[in-house]
mmCIF file of C-alpha atoms in Angstrom:
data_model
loop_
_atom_site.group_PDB
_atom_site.id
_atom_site.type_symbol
_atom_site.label_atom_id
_atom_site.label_comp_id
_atom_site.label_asym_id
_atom_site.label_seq_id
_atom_site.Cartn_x
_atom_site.Cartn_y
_atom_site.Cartn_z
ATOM 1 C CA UNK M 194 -10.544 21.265 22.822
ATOM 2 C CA UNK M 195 -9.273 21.697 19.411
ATOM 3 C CA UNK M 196 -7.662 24.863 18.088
ATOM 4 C CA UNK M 197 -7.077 25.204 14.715
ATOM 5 C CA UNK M 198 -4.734 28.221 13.162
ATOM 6 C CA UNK M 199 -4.867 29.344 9.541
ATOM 7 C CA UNK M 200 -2.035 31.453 7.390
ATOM 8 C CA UNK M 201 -3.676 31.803 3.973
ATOM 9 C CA UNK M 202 -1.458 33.644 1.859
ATOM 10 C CA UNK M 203 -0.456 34.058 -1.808
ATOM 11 C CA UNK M 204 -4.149 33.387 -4.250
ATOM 12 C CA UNK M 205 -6.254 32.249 -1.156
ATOM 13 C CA UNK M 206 -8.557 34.337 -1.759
ATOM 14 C CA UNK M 207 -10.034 36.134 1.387
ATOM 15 C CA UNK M 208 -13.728 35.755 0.314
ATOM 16 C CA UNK M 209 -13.582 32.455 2.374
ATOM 17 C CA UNK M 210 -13.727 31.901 5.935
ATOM 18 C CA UNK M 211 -10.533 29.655 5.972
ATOM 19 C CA UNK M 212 -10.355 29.543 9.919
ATOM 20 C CA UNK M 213 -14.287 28.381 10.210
ATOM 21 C CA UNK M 214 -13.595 25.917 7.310
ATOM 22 C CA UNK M 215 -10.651 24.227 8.490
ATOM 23 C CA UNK M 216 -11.894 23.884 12.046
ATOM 24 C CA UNK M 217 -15.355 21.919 11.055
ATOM 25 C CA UNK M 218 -12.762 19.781 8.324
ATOM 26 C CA UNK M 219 -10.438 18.970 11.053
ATOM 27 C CA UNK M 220 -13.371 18.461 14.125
ATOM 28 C CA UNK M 221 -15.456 16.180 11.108
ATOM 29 C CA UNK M 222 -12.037 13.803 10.768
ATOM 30 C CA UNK M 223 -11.210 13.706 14.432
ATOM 31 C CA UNK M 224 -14.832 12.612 15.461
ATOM 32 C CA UNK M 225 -14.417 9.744 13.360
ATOM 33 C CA UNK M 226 -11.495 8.477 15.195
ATOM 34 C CA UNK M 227 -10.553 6.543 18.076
ATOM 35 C CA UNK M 228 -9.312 10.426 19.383
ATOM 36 C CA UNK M 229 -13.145 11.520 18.987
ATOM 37 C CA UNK M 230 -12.865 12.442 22.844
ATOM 38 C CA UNK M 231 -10.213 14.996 21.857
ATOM 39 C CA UNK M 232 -12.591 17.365 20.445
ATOM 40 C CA UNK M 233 -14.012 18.363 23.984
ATOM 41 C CA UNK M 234 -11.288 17.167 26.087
ATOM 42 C CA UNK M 235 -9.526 20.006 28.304
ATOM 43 C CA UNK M 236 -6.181 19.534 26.786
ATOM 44 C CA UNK M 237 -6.029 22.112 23.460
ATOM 45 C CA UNK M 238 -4.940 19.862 20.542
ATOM 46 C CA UNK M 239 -3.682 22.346 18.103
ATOM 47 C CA UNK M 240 -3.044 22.048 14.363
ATOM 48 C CA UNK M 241 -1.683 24.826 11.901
ATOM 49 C CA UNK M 242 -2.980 24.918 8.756
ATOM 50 C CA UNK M 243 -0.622 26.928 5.888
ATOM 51 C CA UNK M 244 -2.124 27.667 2.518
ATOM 52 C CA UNK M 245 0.050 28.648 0.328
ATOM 53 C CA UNK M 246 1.686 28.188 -3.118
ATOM 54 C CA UNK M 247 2.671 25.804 -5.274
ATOM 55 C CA UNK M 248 6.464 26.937 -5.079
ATOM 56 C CA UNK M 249 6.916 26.916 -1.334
ATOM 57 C CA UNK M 250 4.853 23.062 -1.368
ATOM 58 C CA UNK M 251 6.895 22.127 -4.045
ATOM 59 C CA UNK M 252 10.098 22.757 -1.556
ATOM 60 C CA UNK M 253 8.903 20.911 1.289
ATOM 61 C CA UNK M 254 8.207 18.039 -0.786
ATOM 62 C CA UNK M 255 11.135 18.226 -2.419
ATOM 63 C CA UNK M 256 12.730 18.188 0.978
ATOM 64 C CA UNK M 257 11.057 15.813 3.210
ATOM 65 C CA UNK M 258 10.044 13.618 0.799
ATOM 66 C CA UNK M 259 12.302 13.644 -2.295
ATOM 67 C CA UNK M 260 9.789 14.560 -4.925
ATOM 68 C CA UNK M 261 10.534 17.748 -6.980
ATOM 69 C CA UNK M 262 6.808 18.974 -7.503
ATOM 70 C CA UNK M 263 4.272 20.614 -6.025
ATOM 71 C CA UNK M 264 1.469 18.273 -4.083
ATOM 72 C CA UNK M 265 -1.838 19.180 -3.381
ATOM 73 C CA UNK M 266 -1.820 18.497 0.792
ATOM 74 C CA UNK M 267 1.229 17.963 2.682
ATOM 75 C CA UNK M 268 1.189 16.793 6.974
ATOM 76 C CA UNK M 269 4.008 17.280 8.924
ATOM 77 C CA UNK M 270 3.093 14.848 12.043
ATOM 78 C CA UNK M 271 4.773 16.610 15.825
ATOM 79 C CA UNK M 272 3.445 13.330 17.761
ATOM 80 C CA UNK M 273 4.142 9.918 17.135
ATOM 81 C CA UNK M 274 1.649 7.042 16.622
ATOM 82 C CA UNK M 275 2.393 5.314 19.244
ATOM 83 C CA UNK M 276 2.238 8.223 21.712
ATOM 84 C CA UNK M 277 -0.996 9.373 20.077
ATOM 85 C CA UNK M 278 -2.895 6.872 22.709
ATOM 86 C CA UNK M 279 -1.624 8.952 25.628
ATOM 87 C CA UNK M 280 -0.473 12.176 24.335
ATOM 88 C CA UNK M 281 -3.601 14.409 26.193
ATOM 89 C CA UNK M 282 -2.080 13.070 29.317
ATOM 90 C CA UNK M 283 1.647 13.298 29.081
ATOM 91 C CA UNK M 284 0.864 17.329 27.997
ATOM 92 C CA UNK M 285 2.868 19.585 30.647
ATOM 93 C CA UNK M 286 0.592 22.675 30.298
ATOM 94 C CA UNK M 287 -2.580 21.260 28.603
ATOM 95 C CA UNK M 288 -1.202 21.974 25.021
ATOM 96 C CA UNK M 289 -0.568 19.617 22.524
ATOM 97 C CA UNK M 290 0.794 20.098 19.322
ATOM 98 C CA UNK M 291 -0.575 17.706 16.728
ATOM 99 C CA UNK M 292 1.165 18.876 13.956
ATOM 100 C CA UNK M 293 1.205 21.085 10.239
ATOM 101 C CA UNK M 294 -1.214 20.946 7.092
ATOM 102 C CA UNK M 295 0.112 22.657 3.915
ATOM 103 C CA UNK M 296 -2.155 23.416 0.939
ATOM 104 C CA UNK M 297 -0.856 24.483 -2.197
ATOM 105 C CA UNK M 298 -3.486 26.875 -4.214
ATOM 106 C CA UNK M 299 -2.563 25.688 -7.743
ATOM 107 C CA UNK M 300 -2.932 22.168 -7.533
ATOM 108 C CA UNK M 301 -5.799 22.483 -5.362
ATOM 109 C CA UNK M 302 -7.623 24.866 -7.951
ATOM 110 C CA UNK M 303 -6.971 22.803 -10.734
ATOM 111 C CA UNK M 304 -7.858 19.341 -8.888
ATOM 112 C CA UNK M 305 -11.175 21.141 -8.193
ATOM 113 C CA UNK M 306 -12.001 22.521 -11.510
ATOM 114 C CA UNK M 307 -10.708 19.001 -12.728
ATOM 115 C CA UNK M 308 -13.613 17.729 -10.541
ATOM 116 C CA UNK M 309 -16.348 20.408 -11.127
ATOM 117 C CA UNK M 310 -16.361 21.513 -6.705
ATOM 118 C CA UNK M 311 -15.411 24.626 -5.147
ATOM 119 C CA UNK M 312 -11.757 25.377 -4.814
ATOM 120 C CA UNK M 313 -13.289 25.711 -0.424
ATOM 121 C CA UNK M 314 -14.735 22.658 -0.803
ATOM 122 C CA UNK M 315 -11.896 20.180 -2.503
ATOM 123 C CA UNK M 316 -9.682 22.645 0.480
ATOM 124 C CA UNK M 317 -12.211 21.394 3.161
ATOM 125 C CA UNK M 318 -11.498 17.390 1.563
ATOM 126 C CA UNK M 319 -7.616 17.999 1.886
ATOM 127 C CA UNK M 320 -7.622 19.356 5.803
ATOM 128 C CA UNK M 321 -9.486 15.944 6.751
ATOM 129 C CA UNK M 322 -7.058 14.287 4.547
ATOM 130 C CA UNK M 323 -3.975 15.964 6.436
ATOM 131 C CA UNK M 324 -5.696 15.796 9.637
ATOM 132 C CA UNK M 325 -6.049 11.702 9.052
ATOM 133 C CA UNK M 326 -2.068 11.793 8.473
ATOM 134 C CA UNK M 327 -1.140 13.474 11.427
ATOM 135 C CA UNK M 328 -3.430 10.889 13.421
ATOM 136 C CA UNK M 329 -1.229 8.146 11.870
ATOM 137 C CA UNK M 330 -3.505 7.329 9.251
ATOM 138 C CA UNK M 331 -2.319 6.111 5.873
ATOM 139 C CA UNK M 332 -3.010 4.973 1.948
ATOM 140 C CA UNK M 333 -0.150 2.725 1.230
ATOM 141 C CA UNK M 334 -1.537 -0.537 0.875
ATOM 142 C CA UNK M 335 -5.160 -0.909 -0.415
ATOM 143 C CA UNK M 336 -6.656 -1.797 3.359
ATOM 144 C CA UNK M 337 -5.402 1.228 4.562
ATOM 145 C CA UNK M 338 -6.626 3.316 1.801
ATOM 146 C CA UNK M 339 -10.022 1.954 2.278
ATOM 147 C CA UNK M 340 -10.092 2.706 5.914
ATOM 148 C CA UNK M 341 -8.774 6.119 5.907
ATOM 149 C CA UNK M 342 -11.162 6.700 2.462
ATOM 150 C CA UNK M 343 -13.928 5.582 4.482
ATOM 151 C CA UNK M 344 -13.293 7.905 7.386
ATOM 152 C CA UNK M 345 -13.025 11.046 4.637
ATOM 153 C CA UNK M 346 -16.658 10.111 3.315
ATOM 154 C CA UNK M 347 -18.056 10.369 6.564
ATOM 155 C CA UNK M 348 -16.732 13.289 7.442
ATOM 156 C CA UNK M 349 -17.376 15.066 4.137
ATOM 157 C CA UNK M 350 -21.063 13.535 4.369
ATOM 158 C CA UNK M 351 -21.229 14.952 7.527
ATOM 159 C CA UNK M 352 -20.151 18.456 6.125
ATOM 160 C CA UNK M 353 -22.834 18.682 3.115
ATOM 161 C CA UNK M 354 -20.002 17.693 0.918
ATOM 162 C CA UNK M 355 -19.323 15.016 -2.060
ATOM 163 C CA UNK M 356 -17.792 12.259 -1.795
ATOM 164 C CA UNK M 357 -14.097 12.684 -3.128
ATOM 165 C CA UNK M 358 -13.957 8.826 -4.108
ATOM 166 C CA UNK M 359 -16.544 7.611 -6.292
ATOM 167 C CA UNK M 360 -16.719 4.449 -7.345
ATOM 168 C CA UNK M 361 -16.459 3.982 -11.233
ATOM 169 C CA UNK M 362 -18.032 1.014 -12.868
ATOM 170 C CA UNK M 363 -15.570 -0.257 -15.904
#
């Protein structure tokens, strides 16, 4: 079972079911994993989502990963990739904590007016990025990136939503 917490604080603006939103982002990028079976397994993976501001996201990057400026989505990973595998089973009371998303409004807003979409719906894009991260997925090399790119399509396809990475002809 998946259980997915929201704190939206700061200019989230209420008018938005952020809870119902970041549950069908996270259960669209899970699905199209190897941890599909997660999604109705007993164990409760659980993943907090924090929106928040550009200040406070500009401090954790600046802290965890040495760059003084705000970023868009940040994932703080609680399980390891190589425990991933087993990690429903190893869970003492059922409970497994997959780890933190953090939004910051600002960038977010202006990456979506930037792209002409909904400041819910480049939000929505972002979760199934994070959510990809905490699984161990990653966009260093240009394989990766594919993979993991591929993945987002789908589940943004699969949520009524564009496709954050269009292909432009030269």
């Amino acid at each position: 079972m998946l259980d997915v917490a929201v704190q939206a604080e700061g200019d989230w603006s209420s008018d938005s079911d952020w809870e119902a939103l970041a549950a069908r982002a996270a259960r669209a990028a899970i699905e199209r994993t190897a941890y599909a079976g997660w999604v109705d397994a007993p164990a409760t993976i659980e993943i907090a989502v924090r929106m928040t501001g550009d200040d406070e996201v500009q401090v954790l990057n600046r802290q965890y990963r040495d760059k003084d400026k705000p970023t868009n989505v940040l994932s703080f990973p609680m399980v390891q990739p190589d425990l991933l595998d087993t990690v429903t089973q190893n869970s003492d009371d059922g409970e497994v904590l997959l780890g933190d998303i953090v939004l910051a409004h600002g960038v977010c807003a202006a990456e979506a007016a930037e792209r002409g979409i909904s400041v819910a719906d480049h939000a929505t894009h972002l979760i199934v990025h994070g959510c990809l991260h905490l699984l161990g997925y990653d966009h260093l090399g240009d394989a990766e990136a594919e993979a993991m790119e591929a993945i987002e399509r789908s589940a943004l396809a699969q949520l009524g939503l564009h496709d954050p990475y269009p292909v432009e002809e030269d």
